Coordinates of C-alpha atoms in Angstrom, one line a residue:
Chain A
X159 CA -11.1 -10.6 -12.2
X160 CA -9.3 -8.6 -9.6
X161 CA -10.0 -5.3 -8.8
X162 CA -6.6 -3.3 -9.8
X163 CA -4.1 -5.2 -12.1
X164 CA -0.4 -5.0 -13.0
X165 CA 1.7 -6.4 -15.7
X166 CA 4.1 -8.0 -12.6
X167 CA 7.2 -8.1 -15.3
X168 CA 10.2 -7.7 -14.5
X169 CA 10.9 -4.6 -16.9
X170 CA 14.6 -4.8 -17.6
X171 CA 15.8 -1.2 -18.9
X172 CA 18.7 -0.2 -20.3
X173 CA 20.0 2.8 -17.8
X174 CA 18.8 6.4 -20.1
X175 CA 16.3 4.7 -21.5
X176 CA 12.3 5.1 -21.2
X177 CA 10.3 2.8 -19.9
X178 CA 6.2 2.8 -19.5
X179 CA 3.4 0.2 -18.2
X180 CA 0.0 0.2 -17.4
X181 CA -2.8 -0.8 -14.5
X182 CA -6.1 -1.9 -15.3
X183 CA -9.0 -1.2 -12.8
X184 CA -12.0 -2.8 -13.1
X185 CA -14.7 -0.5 -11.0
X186 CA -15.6 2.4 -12.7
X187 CA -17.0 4.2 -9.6
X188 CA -13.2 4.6 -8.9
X189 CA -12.0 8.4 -8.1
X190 CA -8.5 8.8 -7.1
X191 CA -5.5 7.2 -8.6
X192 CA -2.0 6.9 -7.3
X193 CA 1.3 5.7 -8.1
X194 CA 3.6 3.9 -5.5
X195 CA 7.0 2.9 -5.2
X196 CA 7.9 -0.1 -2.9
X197 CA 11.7 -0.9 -2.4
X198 CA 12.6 -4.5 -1.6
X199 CA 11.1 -5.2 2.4
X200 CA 10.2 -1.5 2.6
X201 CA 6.8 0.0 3.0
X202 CA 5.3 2.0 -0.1
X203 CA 6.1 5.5 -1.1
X204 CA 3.8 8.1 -2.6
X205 CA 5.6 8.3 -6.2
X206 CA 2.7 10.4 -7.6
X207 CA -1.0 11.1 -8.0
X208 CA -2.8 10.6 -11.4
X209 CA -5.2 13.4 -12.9
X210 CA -7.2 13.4 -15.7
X211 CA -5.2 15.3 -18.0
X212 CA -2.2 14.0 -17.2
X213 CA 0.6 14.6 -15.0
X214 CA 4.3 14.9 -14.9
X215 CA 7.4 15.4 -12.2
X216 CA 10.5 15.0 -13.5
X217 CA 11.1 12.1 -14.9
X218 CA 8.0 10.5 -14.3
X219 CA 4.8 11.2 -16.4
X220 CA 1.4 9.5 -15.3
X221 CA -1.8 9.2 -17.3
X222 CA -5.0 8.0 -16.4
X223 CA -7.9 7.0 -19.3
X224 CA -11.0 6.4 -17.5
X225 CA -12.9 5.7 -21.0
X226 CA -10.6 2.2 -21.0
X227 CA -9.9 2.4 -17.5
X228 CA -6.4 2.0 -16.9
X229 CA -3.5 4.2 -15.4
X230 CA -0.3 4.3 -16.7
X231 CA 3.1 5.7 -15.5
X232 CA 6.7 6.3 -18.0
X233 CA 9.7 6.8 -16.8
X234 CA 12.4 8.6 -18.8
X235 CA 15.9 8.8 -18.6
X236 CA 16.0 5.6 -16.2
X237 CA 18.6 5.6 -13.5
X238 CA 19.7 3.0 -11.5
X239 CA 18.1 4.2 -8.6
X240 CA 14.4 3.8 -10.3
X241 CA 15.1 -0.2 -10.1
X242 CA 11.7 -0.9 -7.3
X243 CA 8.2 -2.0 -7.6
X244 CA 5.6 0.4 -8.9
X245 CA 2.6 -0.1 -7.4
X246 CA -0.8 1.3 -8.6
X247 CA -3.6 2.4 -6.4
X248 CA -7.3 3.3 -6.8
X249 CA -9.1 4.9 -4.2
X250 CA -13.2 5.0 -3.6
X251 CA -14.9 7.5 -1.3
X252 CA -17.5 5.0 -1.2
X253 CA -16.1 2.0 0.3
X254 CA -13.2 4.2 1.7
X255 CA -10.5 1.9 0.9
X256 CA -7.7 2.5 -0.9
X257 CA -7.1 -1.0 -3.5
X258 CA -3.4 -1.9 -4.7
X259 CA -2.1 -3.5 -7.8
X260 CA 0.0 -6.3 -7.5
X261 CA 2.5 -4.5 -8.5
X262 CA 5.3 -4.0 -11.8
X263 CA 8.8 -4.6 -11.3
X264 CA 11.4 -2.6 -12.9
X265 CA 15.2 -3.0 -12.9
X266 CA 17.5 -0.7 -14.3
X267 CA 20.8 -2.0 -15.7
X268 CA 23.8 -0.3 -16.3
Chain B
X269 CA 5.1 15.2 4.8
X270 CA 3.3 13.9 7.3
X271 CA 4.5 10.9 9.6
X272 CA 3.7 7.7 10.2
X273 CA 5.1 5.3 12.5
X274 CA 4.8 1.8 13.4
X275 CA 6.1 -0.6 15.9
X276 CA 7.7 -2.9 16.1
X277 CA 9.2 -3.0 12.8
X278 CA 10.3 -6.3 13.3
X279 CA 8.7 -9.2 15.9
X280 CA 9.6 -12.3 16.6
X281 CA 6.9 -14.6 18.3
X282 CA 6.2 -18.4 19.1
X283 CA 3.3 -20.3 18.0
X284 CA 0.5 -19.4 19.6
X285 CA 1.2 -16.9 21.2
X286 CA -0.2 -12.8 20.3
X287 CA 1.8 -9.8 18.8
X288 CA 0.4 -6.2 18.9
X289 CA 1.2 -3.8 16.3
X290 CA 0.7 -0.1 17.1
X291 CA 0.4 2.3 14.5
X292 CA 0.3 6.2 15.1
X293 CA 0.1 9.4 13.3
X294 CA 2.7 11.6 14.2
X295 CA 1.5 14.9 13.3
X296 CA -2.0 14.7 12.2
X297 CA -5.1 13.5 13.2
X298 CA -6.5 10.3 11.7
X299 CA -10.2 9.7 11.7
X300 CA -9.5 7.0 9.1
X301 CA -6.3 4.2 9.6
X302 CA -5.7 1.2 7.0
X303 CA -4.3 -2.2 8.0
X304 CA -2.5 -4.4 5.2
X305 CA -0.5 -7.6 5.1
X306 CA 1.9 -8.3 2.3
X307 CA 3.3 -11.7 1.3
X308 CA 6.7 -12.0 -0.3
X309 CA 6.6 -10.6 -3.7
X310 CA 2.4 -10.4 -3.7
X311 CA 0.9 -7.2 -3.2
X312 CA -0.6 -5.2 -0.1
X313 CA -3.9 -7.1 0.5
X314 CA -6.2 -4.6 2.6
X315 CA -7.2 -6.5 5.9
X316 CA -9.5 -4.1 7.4
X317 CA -10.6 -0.6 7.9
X318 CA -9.8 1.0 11.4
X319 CA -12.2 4.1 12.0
X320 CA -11.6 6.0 15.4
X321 CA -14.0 5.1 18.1
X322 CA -15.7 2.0 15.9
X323 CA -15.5 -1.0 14.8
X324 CA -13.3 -1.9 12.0
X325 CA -14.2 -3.0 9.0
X326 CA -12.9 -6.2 8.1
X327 CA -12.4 -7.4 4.6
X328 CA -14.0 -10.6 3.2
X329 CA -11.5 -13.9 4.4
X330 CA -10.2 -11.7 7.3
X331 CA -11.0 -13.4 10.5
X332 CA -11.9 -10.5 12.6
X333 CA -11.4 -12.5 16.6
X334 CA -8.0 -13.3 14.8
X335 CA -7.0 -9.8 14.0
X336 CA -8.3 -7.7 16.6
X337 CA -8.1 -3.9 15.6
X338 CA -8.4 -0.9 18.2
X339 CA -8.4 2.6 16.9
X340 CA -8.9 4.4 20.4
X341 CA -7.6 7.5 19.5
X342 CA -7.0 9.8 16.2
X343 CA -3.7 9.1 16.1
X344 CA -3.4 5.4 17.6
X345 CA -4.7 1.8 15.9
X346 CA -3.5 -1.2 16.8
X347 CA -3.3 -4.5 15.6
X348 CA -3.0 -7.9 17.6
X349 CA -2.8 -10.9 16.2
X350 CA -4.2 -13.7 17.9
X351 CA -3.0 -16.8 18.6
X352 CA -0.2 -16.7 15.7
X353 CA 0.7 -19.2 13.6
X354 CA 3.4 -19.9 11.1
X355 CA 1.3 -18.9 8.3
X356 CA 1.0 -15.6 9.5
X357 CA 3.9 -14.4 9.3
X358 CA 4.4 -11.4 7.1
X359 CA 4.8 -7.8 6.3
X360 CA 2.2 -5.9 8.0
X361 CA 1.8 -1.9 6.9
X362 CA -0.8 0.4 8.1
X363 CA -1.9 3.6 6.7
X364 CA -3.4 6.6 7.5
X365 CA -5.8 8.6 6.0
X366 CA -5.1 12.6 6.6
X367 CA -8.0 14.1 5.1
X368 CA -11.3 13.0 3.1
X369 CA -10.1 13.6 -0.4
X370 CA -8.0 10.3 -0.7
X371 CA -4.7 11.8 -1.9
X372 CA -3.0 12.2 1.5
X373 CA -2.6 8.7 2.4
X374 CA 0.3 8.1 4.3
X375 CA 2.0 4.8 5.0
X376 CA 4.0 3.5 8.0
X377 CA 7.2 1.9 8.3
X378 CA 6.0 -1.7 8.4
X379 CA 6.5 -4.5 10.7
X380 CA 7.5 -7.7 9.9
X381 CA 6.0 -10.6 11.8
X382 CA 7.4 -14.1 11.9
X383 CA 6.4 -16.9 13.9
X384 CA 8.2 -19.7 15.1

């Protein structure tokens, strides 16, 4: 079983509407919990980080459950410009390594 | 935010011959720099772990006299890949760690690496 995994999709969203997907994490020794966006042959970019009671900018609204051990991220109000890859991270003091999800796609239509 | 900046971004090289990679932090100091390769539409696999004045730490399947990682400086780490081959090519992406907590993880701009 891999360590972080992502529903790879592709999410196709009506533009305005709301869309939301999950990552599963398999080490519970996990303590930080991020949210990436990757554009197509770009490097990632810090969308977010994940707290335990829940966090939201704008649009975006991330949740972590560490009882079932997954992450999860909604989008609202899609725009054509939130069409990327949304990549989940866990991070580990221990092992000092940040591990990435493969990865959800998500295109926006008009 | 903070910066971080790689070069090349993009490399061209001939079989067999070796590319270096450099990585810095532009306005902090890393203790801690991260070294990933990315396939076309797979995910960043973590190569190794680039600490400043040690040895890096290589993830399982990661041939470490292949991918030879210096980290002489906070701010510098570079990657060379040996002897490169075809199935090497790739995205690389290294990241840098600002602080101990985790959340300030900055990435670099990437460098794409194809061999001929």
């Amino acid at each position: 079983r891999k360590e972080v995994e992502q529903d790879p999709g592709p999410f196709n969203v009506p533009e305005g509407a709301t869309v939301a997907f999950n990552c599963t994490y398999s080490n519970s020794a996990s303590q930080s919990f991020f949210w990436y966006r990757q554009d197509c042959r770009k490097e990632p970019k810090l969308l977010m980080s994940v707290y335990s009671s829940g966090n939201e900018d704008g649009r975006f609204t991330a949740q972590l459950n560490r009882a079932s051990q997954y992450i999860s991220l909604l989008i609202r109000d899609s725009k054509l410009s939130d069409s990327a890859t949304y990549l989940c991270a866990v991070f580990k003091a221990a092992g000092n390594k940040l591990t990435f999800g493969g990865g959800t796609r998500v295109l926006v239509k008009p | 935010g903070a910066v971080v900046s790689q070069h090349p971004s993009w490399v061209i090289c001939k079989s067999g011959t070796s590319v270096k990679i450099e990585c810095r932090s532009l306005d902090f100091q890393a203790t801690t720099m991260f070294w990933y390769r990315q396939f076309p539409k797979q995910s960043l696999m973590l190569m190794a772990t680039s600490n400043e004045g040690s040895k890096a730490t290589y993830e399982q399947g990661v041939e470490k006299d292949k991918f030879l990682i210096n980290h002489a400086s906070l701010t510098l780490s570079t990657l060379t890949v040996t002897s490169a081959h075809p199935e090497d090519s790739s995205f690389y992406i290294c990241s840098a760690r600002k602080d101990s907590t985790g959340n300030t993880i900055y990435f670099g701009e990437g460098s794409w690496l194809t061999v001929v």
